[in-house]
mmCIF file of C-alpha atoms in Angstrom:
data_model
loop_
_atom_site.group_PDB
_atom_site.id
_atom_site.type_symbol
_atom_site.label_atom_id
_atom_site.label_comp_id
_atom_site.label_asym_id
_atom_site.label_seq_id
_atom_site.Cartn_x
_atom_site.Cartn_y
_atom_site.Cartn_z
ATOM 1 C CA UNK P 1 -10.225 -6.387 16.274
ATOM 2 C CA UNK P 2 -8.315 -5.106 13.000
ATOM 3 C CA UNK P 3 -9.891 -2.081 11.910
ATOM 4 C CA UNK P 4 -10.075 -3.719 8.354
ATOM 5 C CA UNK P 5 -10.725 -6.924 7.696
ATOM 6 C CA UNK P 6 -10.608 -9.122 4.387
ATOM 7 C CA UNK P 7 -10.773 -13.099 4.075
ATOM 8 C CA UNK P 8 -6.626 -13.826 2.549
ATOM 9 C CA UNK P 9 -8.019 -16.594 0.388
ATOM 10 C CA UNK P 10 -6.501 -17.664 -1.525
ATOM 11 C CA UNK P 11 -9.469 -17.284 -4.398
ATOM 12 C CA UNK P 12 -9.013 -19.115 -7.394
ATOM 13 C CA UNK P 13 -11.326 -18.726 -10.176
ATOM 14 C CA UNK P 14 -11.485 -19.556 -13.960
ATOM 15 C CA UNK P 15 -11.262 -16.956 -16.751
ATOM 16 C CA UNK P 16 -14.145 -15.061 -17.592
ATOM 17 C CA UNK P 17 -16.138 -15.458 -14.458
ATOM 18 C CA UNK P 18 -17.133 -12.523 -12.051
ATOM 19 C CA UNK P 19 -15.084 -11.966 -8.954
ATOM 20 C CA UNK P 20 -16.288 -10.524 -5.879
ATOM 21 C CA UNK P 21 -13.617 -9.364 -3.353
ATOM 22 C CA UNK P 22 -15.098 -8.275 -0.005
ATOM 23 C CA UNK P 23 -13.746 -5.990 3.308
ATOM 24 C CA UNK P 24 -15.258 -4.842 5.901
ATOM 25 C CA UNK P 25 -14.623 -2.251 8.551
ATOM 26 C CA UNK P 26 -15.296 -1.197 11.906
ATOM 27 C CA UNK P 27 -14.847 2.579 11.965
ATOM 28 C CA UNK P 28 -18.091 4.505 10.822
ATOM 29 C CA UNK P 29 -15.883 7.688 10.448
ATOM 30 C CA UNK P 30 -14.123 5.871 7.654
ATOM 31 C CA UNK P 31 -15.316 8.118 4.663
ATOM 32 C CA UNK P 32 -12.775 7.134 1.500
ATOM 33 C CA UNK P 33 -12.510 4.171 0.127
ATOM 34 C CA UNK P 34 -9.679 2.551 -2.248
ATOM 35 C CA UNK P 35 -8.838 -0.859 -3.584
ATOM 36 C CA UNK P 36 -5.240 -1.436 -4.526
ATOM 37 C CA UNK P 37 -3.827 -4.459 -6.915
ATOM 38 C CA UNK P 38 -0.511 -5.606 -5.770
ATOM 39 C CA UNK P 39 1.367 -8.191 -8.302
ATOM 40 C CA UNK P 40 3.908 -10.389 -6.427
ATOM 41 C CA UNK P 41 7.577 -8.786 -5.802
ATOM 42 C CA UNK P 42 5.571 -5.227 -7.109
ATOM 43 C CA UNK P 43 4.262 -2.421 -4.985
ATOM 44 C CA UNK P 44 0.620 -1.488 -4.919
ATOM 45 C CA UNK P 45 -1.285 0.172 -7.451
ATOM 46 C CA UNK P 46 -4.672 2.437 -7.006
ATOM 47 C CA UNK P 47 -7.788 0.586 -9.025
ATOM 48 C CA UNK P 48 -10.344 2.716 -7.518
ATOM 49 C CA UNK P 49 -11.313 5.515 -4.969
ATOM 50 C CA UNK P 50 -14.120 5.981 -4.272
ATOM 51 C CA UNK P 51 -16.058 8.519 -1.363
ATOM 52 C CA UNK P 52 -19.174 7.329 0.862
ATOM 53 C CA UNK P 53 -21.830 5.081 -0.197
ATOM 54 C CA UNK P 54 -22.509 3.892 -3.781
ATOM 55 C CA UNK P 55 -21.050 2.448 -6.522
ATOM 56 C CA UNK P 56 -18.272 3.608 -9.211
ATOM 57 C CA UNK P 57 -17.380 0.976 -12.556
ATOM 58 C CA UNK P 58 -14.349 1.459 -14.294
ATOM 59 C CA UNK P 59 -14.055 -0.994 -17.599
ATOM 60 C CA UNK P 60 -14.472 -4.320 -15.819
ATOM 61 C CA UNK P 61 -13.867 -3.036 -12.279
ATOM 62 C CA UNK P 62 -17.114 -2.070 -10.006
ATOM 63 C CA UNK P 63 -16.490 -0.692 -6.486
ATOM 64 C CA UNK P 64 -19.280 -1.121 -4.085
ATOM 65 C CA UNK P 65 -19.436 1.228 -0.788
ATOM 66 C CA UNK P 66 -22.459 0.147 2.211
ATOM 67 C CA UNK P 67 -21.598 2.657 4.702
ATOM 68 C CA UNK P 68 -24.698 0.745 6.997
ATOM 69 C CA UNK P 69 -23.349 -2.365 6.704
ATOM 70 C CA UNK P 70 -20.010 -0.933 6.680
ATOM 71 C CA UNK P 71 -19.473 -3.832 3.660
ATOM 72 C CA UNK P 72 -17.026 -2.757 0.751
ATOM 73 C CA UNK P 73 -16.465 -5.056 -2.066
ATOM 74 C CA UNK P 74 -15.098 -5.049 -5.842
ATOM 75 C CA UNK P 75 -16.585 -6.926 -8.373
ATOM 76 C CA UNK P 76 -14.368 -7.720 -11.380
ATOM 77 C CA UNK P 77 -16.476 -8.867 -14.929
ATOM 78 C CA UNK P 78 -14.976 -11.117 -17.566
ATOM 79 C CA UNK P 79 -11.575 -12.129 -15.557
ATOM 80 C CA UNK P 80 -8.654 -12.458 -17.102
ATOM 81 C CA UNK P 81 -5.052 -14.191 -16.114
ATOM 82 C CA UNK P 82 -3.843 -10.759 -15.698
ATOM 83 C CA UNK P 83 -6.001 -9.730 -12.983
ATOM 84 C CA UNK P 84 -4.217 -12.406 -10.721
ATOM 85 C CA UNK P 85 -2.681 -10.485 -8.123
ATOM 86 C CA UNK P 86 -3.502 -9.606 -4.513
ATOM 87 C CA UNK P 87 -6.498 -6.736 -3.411
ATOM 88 C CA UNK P 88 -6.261 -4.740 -0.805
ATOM 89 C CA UNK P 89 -9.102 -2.480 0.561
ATOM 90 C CA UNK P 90 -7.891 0.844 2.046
ATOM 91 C CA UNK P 91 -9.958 3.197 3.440
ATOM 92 C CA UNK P 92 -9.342 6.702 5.362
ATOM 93 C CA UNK P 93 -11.277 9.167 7.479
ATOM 94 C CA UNK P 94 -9.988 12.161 6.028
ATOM 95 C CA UNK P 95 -7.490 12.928 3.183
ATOM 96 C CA UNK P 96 -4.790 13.846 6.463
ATOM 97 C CA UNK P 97 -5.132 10.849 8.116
ATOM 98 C CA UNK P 98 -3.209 7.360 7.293
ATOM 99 C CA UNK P 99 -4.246 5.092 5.213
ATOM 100 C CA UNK P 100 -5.926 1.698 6.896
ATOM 101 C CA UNK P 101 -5.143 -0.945 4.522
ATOM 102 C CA UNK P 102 -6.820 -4.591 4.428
ATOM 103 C CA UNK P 103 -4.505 -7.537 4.846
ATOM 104 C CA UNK P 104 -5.398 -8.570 1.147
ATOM 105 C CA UNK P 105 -6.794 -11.481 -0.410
ATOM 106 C CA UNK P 106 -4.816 -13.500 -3.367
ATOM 107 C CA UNK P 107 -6.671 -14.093 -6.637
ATOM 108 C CA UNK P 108 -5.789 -16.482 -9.246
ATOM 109 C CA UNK P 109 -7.262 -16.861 -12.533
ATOM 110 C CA UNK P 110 -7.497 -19.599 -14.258
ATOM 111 C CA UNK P 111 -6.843 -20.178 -17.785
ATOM 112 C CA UNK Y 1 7.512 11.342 -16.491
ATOM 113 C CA UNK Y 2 5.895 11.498 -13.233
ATOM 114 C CA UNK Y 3 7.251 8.799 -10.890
ATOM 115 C CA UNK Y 4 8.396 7.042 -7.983
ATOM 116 C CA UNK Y 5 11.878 5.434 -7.796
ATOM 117 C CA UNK Y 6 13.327 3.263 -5.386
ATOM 118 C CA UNK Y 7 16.993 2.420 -4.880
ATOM 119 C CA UNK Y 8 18.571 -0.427 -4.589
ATOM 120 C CA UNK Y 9 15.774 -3.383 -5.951
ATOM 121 C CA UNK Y 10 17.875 -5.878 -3.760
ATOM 122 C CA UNK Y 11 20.206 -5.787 -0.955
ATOM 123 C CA UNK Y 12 21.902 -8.378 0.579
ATOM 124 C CA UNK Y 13 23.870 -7.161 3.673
ATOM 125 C CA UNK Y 14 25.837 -8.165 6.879
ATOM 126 C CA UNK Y 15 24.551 -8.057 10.096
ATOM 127 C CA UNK Y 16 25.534 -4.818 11.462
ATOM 128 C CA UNK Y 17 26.187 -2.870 8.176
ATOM 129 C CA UNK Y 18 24.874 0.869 8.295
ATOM 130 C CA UNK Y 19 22.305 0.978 5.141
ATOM 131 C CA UNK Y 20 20.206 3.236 3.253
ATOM 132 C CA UNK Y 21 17.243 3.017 1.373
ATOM 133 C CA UNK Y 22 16.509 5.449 -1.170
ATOM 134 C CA UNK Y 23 13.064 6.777 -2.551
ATOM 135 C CA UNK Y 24 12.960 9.678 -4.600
ATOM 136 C CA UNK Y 25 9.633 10.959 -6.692
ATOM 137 C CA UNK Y 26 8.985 13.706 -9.331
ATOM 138 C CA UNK Y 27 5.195 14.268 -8.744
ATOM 139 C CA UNK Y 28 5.792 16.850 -6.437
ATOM 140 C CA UNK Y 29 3.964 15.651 -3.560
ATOM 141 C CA UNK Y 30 4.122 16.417 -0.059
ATOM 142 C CA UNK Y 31 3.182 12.961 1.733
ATOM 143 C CA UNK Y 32 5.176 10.431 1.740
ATOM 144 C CA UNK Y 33 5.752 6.998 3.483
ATOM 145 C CA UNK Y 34 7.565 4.027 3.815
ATOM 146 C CA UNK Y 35 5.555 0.818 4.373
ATOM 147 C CA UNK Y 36 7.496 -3.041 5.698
ATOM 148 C CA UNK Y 37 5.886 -5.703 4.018
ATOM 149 C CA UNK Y 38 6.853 -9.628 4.711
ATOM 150 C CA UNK Y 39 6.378 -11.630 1.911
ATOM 151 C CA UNK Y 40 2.250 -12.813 1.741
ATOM 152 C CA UNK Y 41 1.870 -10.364 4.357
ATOM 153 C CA UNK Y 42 0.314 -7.137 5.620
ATOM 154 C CA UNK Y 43 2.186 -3.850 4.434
ATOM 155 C CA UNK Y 44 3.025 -1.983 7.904
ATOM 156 C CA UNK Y 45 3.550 1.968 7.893
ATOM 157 C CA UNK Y 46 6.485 2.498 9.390
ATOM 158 C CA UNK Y 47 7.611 6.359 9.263
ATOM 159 C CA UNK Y 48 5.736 8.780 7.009
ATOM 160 C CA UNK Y 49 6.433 12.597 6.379
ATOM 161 C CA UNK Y 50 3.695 15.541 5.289
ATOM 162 C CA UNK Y 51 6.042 17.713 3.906
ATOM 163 C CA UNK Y 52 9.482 19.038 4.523
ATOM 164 C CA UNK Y 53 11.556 18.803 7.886
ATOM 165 C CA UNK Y 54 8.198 16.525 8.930
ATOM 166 C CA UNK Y 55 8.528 13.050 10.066
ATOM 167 C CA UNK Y 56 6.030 10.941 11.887
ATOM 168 C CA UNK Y 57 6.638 6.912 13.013
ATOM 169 C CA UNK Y 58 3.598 4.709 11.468
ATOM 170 C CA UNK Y 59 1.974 1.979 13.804
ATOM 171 C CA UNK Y 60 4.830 -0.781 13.459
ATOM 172 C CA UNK Y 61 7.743 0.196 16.105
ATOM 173 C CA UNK Y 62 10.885 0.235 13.497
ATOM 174 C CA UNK Y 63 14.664 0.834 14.502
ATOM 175 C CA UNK Y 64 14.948 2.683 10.869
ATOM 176 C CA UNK Y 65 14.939 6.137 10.940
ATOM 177 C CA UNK Y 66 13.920 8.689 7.931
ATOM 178 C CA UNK Y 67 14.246 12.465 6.385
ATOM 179 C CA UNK Y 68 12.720 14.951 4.064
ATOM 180 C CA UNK Y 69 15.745 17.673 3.466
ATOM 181 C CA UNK Y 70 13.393 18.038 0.040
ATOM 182 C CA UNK Y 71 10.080 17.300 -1.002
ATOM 183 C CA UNK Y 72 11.426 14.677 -3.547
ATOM 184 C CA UNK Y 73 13.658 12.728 -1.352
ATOM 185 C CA UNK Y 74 12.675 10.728 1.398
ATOM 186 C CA UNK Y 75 15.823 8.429 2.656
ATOM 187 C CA UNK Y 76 15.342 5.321 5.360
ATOM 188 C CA UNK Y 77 18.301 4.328 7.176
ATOM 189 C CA UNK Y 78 18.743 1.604 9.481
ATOM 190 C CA UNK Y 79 21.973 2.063 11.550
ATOM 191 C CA UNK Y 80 22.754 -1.641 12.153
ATOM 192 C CA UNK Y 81 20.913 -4.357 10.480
ATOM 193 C CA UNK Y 82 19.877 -7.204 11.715
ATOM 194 C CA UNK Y 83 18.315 -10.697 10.302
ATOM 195 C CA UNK Y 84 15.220 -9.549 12.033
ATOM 196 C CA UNK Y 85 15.114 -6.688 9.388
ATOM 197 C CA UNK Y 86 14.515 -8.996 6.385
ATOM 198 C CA UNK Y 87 11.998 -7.249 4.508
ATOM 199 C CA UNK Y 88 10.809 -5.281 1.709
ATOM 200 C CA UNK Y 89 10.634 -2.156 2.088
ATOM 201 C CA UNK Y 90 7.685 0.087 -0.054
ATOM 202 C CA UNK Y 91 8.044 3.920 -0.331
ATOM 203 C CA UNK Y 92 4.739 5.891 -1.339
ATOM 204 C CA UNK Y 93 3.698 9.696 -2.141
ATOM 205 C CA UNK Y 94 0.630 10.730 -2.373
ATOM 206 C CA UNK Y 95 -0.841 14.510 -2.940
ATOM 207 C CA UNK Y 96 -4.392 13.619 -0.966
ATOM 208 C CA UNK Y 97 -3.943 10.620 1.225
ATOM 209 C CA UNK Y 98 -6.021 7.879 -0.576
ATOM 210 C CA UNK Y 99 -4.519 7.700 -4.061
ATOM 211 C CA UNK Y 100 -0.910 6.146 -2.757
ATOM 212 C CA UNK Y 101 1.487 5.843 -5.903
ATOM 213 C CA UNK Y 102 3.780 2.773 -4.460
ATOM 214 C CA UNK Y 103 7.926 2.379 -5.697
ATOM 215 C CA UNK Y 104 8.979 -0.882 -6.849
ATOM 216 C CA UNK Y 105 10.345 -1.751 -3.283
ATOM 217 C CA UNK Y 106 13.491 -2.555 -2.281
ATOM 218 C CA UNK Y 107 13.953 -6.392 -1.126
ATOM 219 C CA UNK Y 108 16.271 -6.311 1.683
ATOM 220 C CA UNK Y 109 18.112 -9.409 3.353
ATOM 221 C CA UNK Y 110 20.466 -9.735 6.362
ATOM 222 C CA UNK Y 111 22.912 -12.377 6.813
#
């Protein structure tokens, strides 16, 4: 079993609607958690970080942490052509460990 | 301006050629890495460093090897290349571990 685990898609949805992206995990010592945006032929970028359970929004991005469930998902609002790309979840146990990332899932948006 | 540079974008090579892929970054950080990712695929760690005169391998068994003379530089050398090596190849720094700034990649292919 892969430590992280995302469905690949491909997810294909039409502009403006809300996109839910979805990982989960199987290390309860996992404590950080990060979702990266990866356009094709591009290296990853950080969208968000966040640390335990909870929530953090940031513009149209919300990252969503259930440490029980050990569920982590990112919910995007009002999608745009530009947020087609592939996600990656990452998450960590400590900031000196390596980082576990997901395999990714592909999102086009539809104009 | 605080970055991450990778050199070259593209290299097409012989089979058996002696290469070297550069990274350099100006953000001062100690941890680096260089991650293998196939095309669609999952980005593999393959050697990572903490700080200077440290290198580590990552979980995918590589024939490249790396170094970190200075904290800026971190240089991945394969000795003889093979098709099998056809790649792209993503260096990262990073000051905590999360928060991964990724180069542009270098796309590498072996005849």
């Amino acid at each position: 079993q892969k430590e992280v685990e995302q469905d690949p898609g491909p997810l294909s949805v039409p502009e403006g609607a809300i996109v839910s992206l979805n990982c989960t995990y199987s290390n309860s010592a996992f404590q950080y958690f990060m979702w990266y945006r990866q356009y094709s032929r591009k290296g990853p970028e950080l969208l968000m970080y966040t640390y335990s359970s909870g929530n953090k929004e940031d513009g149209r991005f919300t990252a969503q942490v259930d440490k029980s469930s050990k569920y982590i998902s990112l919910f995007i609002r009002d999608s745009q052509p530009s947020d087609s790309a592939t996600y990656l979840c990452a998450t960590i146990k400590t900031s000196y460990d390596k980082v576990i990332f997901g395999p990714g899932t592909s999102l086009s948006v539809i104009p | 301006e605080a970055d991450i540079y990778q050199t070259p974008r593209y290299l097409v090579i012989g089979t058996g050629k002696k290469i070297t892929l550069e990274c350099s970054q100006t953000m001062g950080h100690d941890k680096m890495y260089w991650y293998q990712q196939d095309p669609g695929m999952e980005l593999h760690l393959i050697h990572y460093s903490y700080g200077v005169n440290s290198t580590e391998k990552g979980d995918l068994s590589s024939e490249s090897t790396v170094s970190r003379i200075r904290t800026e530089h971190f240089p991945l050398t394969l000795e003889s290349a093979r098709p099998s090596h056809t790649s792209q190849y993503l260096c990262a720094s990073s000051e905590s571990a999360g928060d991964q700034f990724f180069g542009p990649g270098t796309r590498l292919t072996v005849l």
